Amino acid sequence: LIALGSQSNANGNEFRGHNRNSSFDIEGRFGFFYSSLSPYGEWVDCNYGYAWRPYRAGHTWRPYLNGRWIWTSYGWYWASSEPFGWATYHYGRWSYDDYYGWIWIPDDVWGPSWVEWRYDNDYIGWAPLGPTAVFSFSVGITYSNRWVAPVHYWNFVPCRNFTSTRVVDYVQPVERSRRIYGNTRQTINIRHENNRVVNNG
C-alpha cells in the first residue's frame, strides 16, 4: 500500500474536493473502489454524491478505531484490521450522516491517514477529516467551509497506549472524551514531501 501511495502521489494528482452534484463514475475514476468495497458495505446517494457505508457498523463504531498507528517515512500510518481499510483510511474522507451513519466519500489521492489531531500531556486524539477538507500538494490541507470536528468524531487514548497493537482497547468513552477535548490542542500536519503525502501528526 505504501508503494501504491508513492506511485499515486508521483502522478501529481491533487485532492479536488467533493462536488455535491457530481454523479458517481462507476466505470471510470472510482470503479475499482465500487467493486472492491461492495462486499463490505453499500453505496448510497447523499449530499456528496455517491458514498459508501460499512455493513455491521454498530452504534459505537467510528472510522480509525480498529487498527493501530505505525510511524513510517510517510508519518503516522493507520494499519487497519478491517478488510476495507486499505481504501477507506488512505483515500477519501469520512462524514457522519444523521440518516446513514458513517459514510465514506471516495477520492484518488493516497495518504498514510486522513486525520486531524488533538493532544495534551496525557492524551492523543484523532478524528477523520471531513469532505470539506481539501488537500493540495502546494498548500496542504485547507477547508472549503468552516469546520470543527464534533466530539463524537474523536478517538482519544492515553499517550502511553498510542502505538498499542489494539489501540481500540484504550480509546476513551465519548463521555470522557468531552472533557479531554476541552483540554487538548488541535493540529493538522499533512503536507507534500518528496512526491508523497506525509501526516506528521
PDB file of C-alpha atoms in Angstrom:
ATOM      1  CA  LEU A   1       0.000   0.000   0.000  1.00  0.00           C
ATOM      2  CA  ILE A   2       2.818   2.406   0.722  1.00  0.00           C
ATOM      3  CA  ALA A   3       4.297   1.717  -2.696  1.00  0.00           C
ATOM      4  CA  LEU A   4       0.890   2.376  -4.233  1.00  0.00           C
ATOM      5  CA  GLY A   5       0.714   5.664  -2.373  1.00  0.00           C
ATOM      6  CA  SER A   6       4.087   6.747  -3.684  1.00  0.00           C
ATOM      7  CA  GLN A   7       3.077   5.932  -7.235  1.00  0.00           C
ATOM      8  CA  SER A   8      -0.276   7.674  -6.923  1.00  0.00           C
ATOM      9  CA  ASN A   9       1.220  10.837  -5.491  1.00  0.00           C
ATOM     10  CA  ALA A  10       4.001  10.939  -8.048  1.00  0.00           C
ATOM     11  CA  ASN A  11       1.378  11.355 -10.749  1.00  0.00           C
ATOM     12  CA  GLY A  12       0.758  14.852  -9.438  1.00  0.00           C
ATOM     13  CA  ASN A  13      -2.918  14.274  -8.657  1.00  0.00           C
ATOM     14  CA  GLU A  14      -4.492  16.655  -6.201  1.00  0.00           C
ATOM     15  CA  PHE A  15      -7.469  16.167  -3.969  1.00  0.00           C
ATOM     16  CA  ARG A  16     -10.070  18.061  -5.925  1.00  0.00           C
ATOM     17  CA  GLY A  17     -12.719  18.446  -3.246  1.00  0.00           C
ATOM     18  CA  HIS A  18     -16.127  16.831  -3.491  1.00  0.00           C
ATOM     19  CA  ASN A  19     -18.754  18.086  -5.884  1.00  0.00           C
ATOM     20  CA  ARG A  20     -22.103  17.612  -4.199  1.00  0.00           C
ATOM     21  CA  ASN A  21     -23.892  17.414  -7.544  1.00  0.00           C
ATOM     22  CA  SER A  22     -21.482  15.113  -9.365  1.00  0.00           C
ATOM     23  CA  SER A  23     -22.595  11.656 -10.421  1.00  0.00           C
ATOM     24  CA  PHE A  24     -20.581   8.657  -9.302  1.00  0.00           C
ATOM     25  CA  ASP A  25     -18.307   7.418 -12.082  1.00  0.00           C
ATOM     26  CA  ILE A  26     -18.650   3.642 -11.650  1.00  0.00           C
ATOM     27  CA  GLU A  27     -16.847   2.797 -14.886  1.00  0.00           C
ATOM     28  CA  GLY A  28     -14.059   5.330 -14.551  1.00  0.00           C
ATOM     29  CA  ARG A  29     -12.363   7.167 -11.734  1.00  0.00           C
ATOM     30  CA  PHE A  30     -13.808   5.246  -8.755  1.00  0.00           C
ATOM     31  CA  GLY A  31     -14.844   1.990 -10.386  1.00  0.00           C
ATOM     32  CA  PHE A  32     -12.190  -0.034  -8.536  1.00  0.00           C
ATOM     33  CA  PHE A  33     -13.425   1.229  -5.157  1.00  0.00           C
ATOM     34  CA  TYR A  34     -17.006   0.445  -6.137  1.00  0.00           C
ATOM     35  CA  SER A  35     -16.357  -3.201  -6.929  1.00  0.00           C
ATOM     36  CA  SER A  36     -13.797  -3.788  -4.160  1.00  0.00           C
ATOM     37  CA  LEU A  37     -15.847  -2.301  -1.328  1.00  0.00           C
ATOM     38  CA  SER A  38     -19.285  -3.628  -2.310  1.00  0.00           C
ATOM     39  CA  PRO A  39     -18.855  -6.934  -0.371  1.00  0.00           C
ATOM     40  CA  TYR A  40     -18.274  -4.978   2.859  1.00  0.00           C
ATOM     41  CA  GLY A  41     -20.902  -2.260   2.619  1.00  0.00           C
ATOM     42  CA  GLU A  42     -23.353  -0.437   0.428  1.00  0.00           C
ATOM     43  CA  TRP A  43     -23.197   2.609  -1.817  1.00  0.00           C
ATOM     44  CA  VAL A  44     -25.715   5.336  -1.055  1.00  0.00           C
ATOM     45  CA  ASP A  45     -26.673   8.605  -2.717  1.00  0.00           C
ATOM     46  CA  CYS A  46     -26.174  11.542  -0.363  1.00  0.00           C
ATOM     47  CA  ASN A  47     -25.279  15.244  -0.310  1.00  0.00           C
ATOM     48  CA  TYR A  48     -21.771  14.459  -1.581  1.00  0.00           C
ATOM     49  CA  GLY A  49     -22.900  12.291  -4.476  1.00  0.00           C
ATOM     50  CA  TYR A  50     -22.385   8.560  -4.021  1.00  0.00           C
ATOM     51  CA  ALA A  51     -20.742   7.433  -0.789  1.00  0.00           C
ATOM     52  CA  TRP A  52     -20.066   4.085   0.857  1.00  0.00           C
ATOM     53  CA  ARG A  53     -21.048   2.887   4.314  1.00  0.00           C
ATOM     54  CA  PRO A  54     -19.889  -0.311   6.028  1.00  0.00           C
ATOM     55  CA  TYR A  55     -22.184  -3.200   6.923  1.00  0.00           C
ATOM     56  CA  ARG A  56     -22.419  -4.144  10.595  1.00  0.00           C
ATOM     57  CA  ALA A  57     -21.184  -0.798  11.897  1.00  0.00           C
ATOM     58  CA  GLY A  58     -22.528  -0.786  15.448  1.00  0.00           C
ATOM     59  CA  HIS A  59     -23.608   2.238  17.431  1.00  0.00           C
ATOM     60  CA  THR A  60     -20.130   2.826  18.879  1.00  0.00           C
ATOM     61  CA  TRP A  61     -18.214   2.171  15.645  1.00  0.00           C
ATOM     62  CA  ARG A  62     -16.363   5.036  14.002  1.00  0.00           C
ATOM     63  CA  PRO A  63     -13.526   5.386  11.476  1.00  0.00           C
ATOM     64  CA  TYR A  64      -9.906   4.847  12.534  1.00  0.00           C
ATOM     65  CA  LEU A  65     -10.933   2.762  15.542  1.00  0.00           C
ATOM     66  CA  ASN A  66      -9.976  -0.842  14.673  1.00  0.00           C
ATOM     67  CA  GLY A  67      -6.292  -0.973  13.863  1.00  0.00           C
ATOM     68  CA  ARG A  68      -3.058   0.631  15.026  1.00  0.00           C
ATOM     69  CA  TRP A  69      -0.749   3.579  14.417  1.00  0.00           C
ATOM     70  CA  ILE A  70       2.682   2.920  12.912  1.00  0.00           C
ATOM     71  CA  TRP A  71       5.394   5.532  12.413  1.00  0.00           C
ATOM     72  CA  THR A  72       6.758   5.394   8.835  1.00  0.00           C
ATOM     73  CA  SER A  73       8.582   7.620   6.371  1.00  0.00           C
ATOM     74  CA  TYR A  74       5.079   8.869   5.493  1.00  0.00           C
ATOM     75  CA  GLY A  75       4.437   9.922   9.073  1.00  0.00           C
ATOM     76  CA  TRP A  76       1.639   8.277  11.037  1.00  0.00           C
ATOM     77  CA  TYR A  77       0.217   5.395   9.025  1.00  0.00           C
ATOM     78  CA  TRP A  78      -3.081   3.784  10.021  1.00  0.00           C
ATOM     79  CA  ALA A  79      -2.827  -0.020   9.735  1.00  0.00           C
ATOM     80  CA  SER A  80      -6.458  -1.103   9.757  1.00  0.00           C
ATOM     81  CA  SER A  81      -7.656  -4.520  10.882  1.00  0.00           C
ATOM     82  CA  GLU A  82     -10.807  -4.119   8.731  1.00  0.00           C
ATOM     83  CA  PRO A  83     -10.942  -5.641   5.219  1.00  0.00           C
ATOM     84  CA  PHE A  84     -11.968  -2.318   3.648  1.00  0.00           C
ATOM     85  CA  GLY A  85      -9.306  -0.269   5.450  1.00  0.00           C
ATOM     86  CA  TRP A  86      -6.798  -0.240   2.575  1.00  0.00           C
ATOM     87  CA  ALA A  87      -9.193   2.099   0.755  1.00  0.00           C
ATOM     88  CA  THR A  88     -11.267   3.981   3.295  1.00  0.00           C
ATOM     89  CA  TYR A  89      -8.423   5.110   5.578  1.00  0.00           C
ATOM     90  CA  HIS A  90      -5.947   6.017   2.853  1.00  0.00           C
ATOM     91  CA  TYR A  91      -8.165   7.649   0.239  1.00  0.00           C
ATOM     92  CA  GLY A  92     -11.178   9.957   0.529  1.00  0.00           C
ATOM     93  CA  ARG A  93     -12.939  11.436   3.552  1.00  0.00           C
ATOM     94  CA  TRP A  94     -15.467  10.402   6.196  1.00  0.00           C
ATOM     95  CA  SER A  95     -18.625  12.134   7.367  1.00  0.00           C
ATOM     96  CA  TYR A  96     -21.394  11.299   9.809  1.00  0.00           C
ATOM     97  CA  ASP A  97     -24.855  11.438   8.235  1.00  0.00           C
ATOM     98  CA  ASP A  98     -27.896  11.554  10.525  1.00  0.00           C
ATOM     99  CA  TYR A  99     -29.732   9.050   8.340  1.00  0.00           C
ATOM    100  CA  TYR A 100     -26.980   6.706   7.087  1.00  0.00           C
ATOM    101  CA  GLY A 101     -24.470   6.970   9.921  1.00  0.00           C
ATOM    102  CA  TRP A 102     -20.785   6.999   8.948  1.00  0.00           C
ATOM    103  CA  ILE A 103     -20.220   7.353   5.208  1.00  0.00           C
ATOM    104  CA  TRP A 104     -17.024   7.400   3.178  1.00  0.00           C
ATOM    105  CA  ILE A 105     -16.672   9.752   0.207  1.00  0.00           C
ATOM    106  CA  PRO A 106     -14.037   8.437  -2.242  1.00  0.00           C
ATOM    107  CA  ASP A 107     -11.100  10.243  -3.790  1.00  0.00           C
ATOM    108  CA  ASP A 108      -7.941   9.064  -5.558  1.00  0.00           C
ATOM    109  CA  VAL A 109      -5.090  10.667  -3.612  1.00  0.00           C
ATOM    110  CA  TRP A 110      -3.340   8.251  -1.238  1.00  0.00           C
ATOM    111  CA  GLY A 111      -2.235   9.312   2.233  1.00  0.00           C
ATOM    112  CA  PRO A 112      -0.932   7.389   5.249  1.00  0.00           C
ATOM    113  CA  SER A 113      -4.022   8.619   7.139  1.00  0.00           C
ATOM    114  CA  TRP A 114      -6.502  11.448   6.617  1.00  0.00           C
ATOM    115  CA  VAL A 115      -6.997  12.615  10.198  1.00  0.00           C
ATOM    116  CA  GLU A 116      -6.553  15.707  12.318  1.00  0.00           C
ATOM    117  CA  TRP A 117      -5.057  15.524  15.803  1.00  0.00           C
ATOM    118  CA  ARG A 118      -5.561  16.856  19.326  1.00  0.00           C
ATOM    119  CA  TYR A 119      -3.148  16.338  22.222  1.00  0.00           C
ATOM    120  CA  ASP A 120      -2.034  17.369  25.691  1.00  0.00           C
ATOM    121  CA  ASN A 121       0.447  15.863  28.151  1.00  0.00           C
ATOM    122  CA  ASP A 122      -1.822  12.891  28.879  1.00  0.00           C
ATOM    123  CA  TYR A 123      -3.874  12.103  25.772  1.00  0.00           C
ATOM    124  CA  ILE A 124      -3.602  11.943  21.994  1.00  0.00           C
ATOM    125  CA  GLY A 125      -6.723  12.088  19.842  1.00  0.00           C
ATOM    126  CA  TRP A 126      -7.531  11.782  16.154  1.00  0.00           C
ATOM    127  CA  ALA A 127     -10.618  12.373  14.044  1.00  0.00           C
ATOM    128  CA  PRO A 128     -11.259  11.672  10.355  1.00  0.00           C
ATOM    129  CA  LEU A 129     -11.055  14.667   8.072  1.00  0.00           C
ATOM    130  CA  GLY A 130     -14.444  15.535   6.619  1.00  0.00           C
ATOM    131  CA  PRO A 131     -15.369  16.163   2.974  1.00  0.00           C
ATOM    132  CA  THR A 132     -14.713  19.899   3.282  1.00  0.00           C
ATOM    133  CA  ALA A 133     -11.004  19.189   3.969  1.00  0.00           C
ATOM    134  CA  VAL A 134      -9.233  19.790   0.668  1.00  0.00           C
ATOM    135  CA  PHE A 135      -5.668  18.636   0.070  1.00  0.00           C
ATOM    136  CA  SER A 136      -3.344  20.492  -2.289  1.00  0.00           C
ATOM    137  CA  PHE A 137       0.237  19.429  -2.962  1.00  0.00           C
ATOM    138  CA  SER A 138       1.284  23.086  -2.836  1.00  0.00           C
ATOM    139  CA  VAL A 139      -0.595  24.117   0.334  1.00  0.00           C
ATOM    140  CA  GLY A 140      -1.529  21.025   2.338  1.00  0.00           C
ATOM    141  CA  ILE A 141      -4.953  20.839   3.987  1.00  0.00           C
ATOM    142  CA  THR A 142      -7.443  23.689   3.742  1.00  0.00           C
ATOM    143  CA  TYR A 143     -11.194  23.717   4.358  1.00  0.00           C
ATOM    144  CA  SER A 144     -13.740  24.730   1.738  1.00  0.00           C
ATOM    145  CA  ASN A 145     -16.160  25.566   4.592  1.00  0.00           C
ATOM    146  CA  ARG A 146     -15.559  26.378   8.240  1.00  0.00           C
ATOM    147  CA  TRP A 147     -15.350  23.053  10.076  1.00  0.00           C
ATOM    148  CA  VAL A 148     -14.864  21.823  13.616  1.00  0.00           C
ATOM    149  CA  ALA A 149     -14.999  18.049  14.074  1.00  0.00           C
ATOM    150  CA  PRO A 150     -17.703  17.178  16.643  1.00  0.00           C
ATOM    151  CA  VAL A 151     -16.628  15.379  19.815  1.00  0.00           C
ATOM    152  CA  HIS A 152     -18.138  12.069  18.661  1.00  0.00           C
ATOM    153  CA  TYR A 153     -15.684  12.049  15.714  1.00  0.00           C
ATOM    154  CA  TRP A 154     -12.717  11.813  18.087  1.00  0.00           C
ATOM    155  CA  ASN A 155     -10.772   8.827  19.393  1.00  0.00           C
ATOM    156  CA  PHE A 156      -8.660   9.687  22.464  1.00  0.00           C
ATOM    157  CA  VAL A 157      -6.150   7.353  24.097  1.00  0.00           C
ATOM    158  CA  PRO A 158      -3.578   7.827  26.861  1.00  0.00           C
ATOM    159  CA  CYS A 159      -0.240   8.801  25.304  1.00  0.00           C
ATOM    160  CA  ARG A 160       1.459   5.615  26.554  1.00  0.00           C
ATOM    161  CA  ASN A 161      -1.065   3.475  24.624  1.00  0.00           C
ATOM    162  CA  PHE A 162      -0.993   5.358  21.323  1.00  0.00           C
ATOM    163  CA  THR A 163       1.077   2.736  19.457  1.00  0.00           C
ATOM    164  CA  SER A 164      -0.590  -0.317  21.020  1.00  0.00           C
ATOM    165  CA  THR A 165      -1.358  -3.138  18.621  1.00  0.00           C
ATOM    166  CA  ARG A 166      -5.043  -2.949  19.669  1.00  0.00           C
ATOM    167  CA  VAL A 167      -5.456   0.765  20.231  1.00  0.00           C
ATOM    168  CA  VAL A 168      -9.250   0.296  20.349  1.00  0.00           C
ATOM    169  CA  ASP A 169      -8.819  -1.249  23.815  1.00  0.00           C
ATOM    170  CA  TYR A 170      -7.633   2.129  25.130  1.00  0.00           C
ATOM    171  CA  VAL A 171      -9.986   4.521  23.313  1.00  0.00           C
ATOM    172  CA  GLN A 172     -11.852   6.579  25.881  1.00  0.00           C
ATOM    173  CA  PRO A 173     -15.664   6.612  26.063  1.00  0.00           C
ATOM    174  CA  VAL A 174     -17.392   9.584  24.445  1.00  0.00           C
ATOM    175  CA  GLU A 175     -18.425  10.975  27.843  1.00  0.00           C
ATOM    176  CA  ARG A 176     -14.782  11.185  28.939  1.00  0.00           C
ATOM    177  CA  SER A 177     -13.694  12.418  25.508  1.00  0.00           C
ATOM    178  CA  ARG A 178     -15.845  15.512  26.001  1.00  0.00           C
ATOM    179  CA  ARG A 179     -13.703  16.505  28.995  1.00  0.00           C
ATOM    180  CA  ILE A 180     -10.432  15.554  27.298  1.00  0.00           C
ATOM    181  CA  TYR A 181     -11.320  17.515  24.166  1.00  0.00           C
ATOM    182  CA  GLY A 182     -11.541  20.813  26.024  1.00  0.00           C
ATOM    183  CA  ASN A 183      -8.035  20.402  27.482  1.00  0.00           C
ATOM    184  CA  THR A 184      -6.269  19.496  24.229  1.00  0.00           C
ATOM    185  CA  ARG A 185      -4.708  21.488  21.392  1.00  0.00           C
ATOM    186  CA  GLN A 186      -5.507  20.888  17.736  1.00  0.00           C
ATOM    187  CA  THR A 187      -3.012  20.270  14.958  1.00  0.00           C
ATOM    188  CA  ILE A 188      -3.215  19.270  11.300  1.00  0.00           C
ATOM    189  CA  ASN A 189       0.193  18.478   9.872  1.00  0.00           C
ATOM    190  CA  ILE A 190      -0.443  16.875   6.476  1.00  0.00           C
ATOM    191  CA  ARG A 191       1.764  18.053   3.656  1.00  0.00           C
ATOM    192  CA  HIS A 192       3.500  17.136   0.420  1.00  0.00           C
ATOM    193  CA  GLU A 193       7.070  15.984   0.844  1.00  0.00           C
ATOM    194  CA  ASN A 194       9.276  14.363  -1.815  1.00  0.00           C
ATOM    195  CA  ASN A 195       6.338  13.425  -4.066  1.00  0.00           C
ATOM    196  CA  ARG A 196       4.299  11.890  -1.268  1.00  0.00           C
ATOM    197  CA  VAL A 197       1.677  12.828   1.279  1.00  0.00           C
ATOM    198  CA  VAL A 198       3.037  12.883   4.837  1.00  0.00           C
ATOM    199  CA  ASN A 199       0.985  13.077   8.052  1.00  0.00           C
ATOM    200  CA  ASN A 200       3.379  14.023  10.847  1.00  0.00           C
ATOM    201  CA  GLY A 201       0.643  14.473  13.417  1.00  0.00           C
TER     202      GLY A 201
END
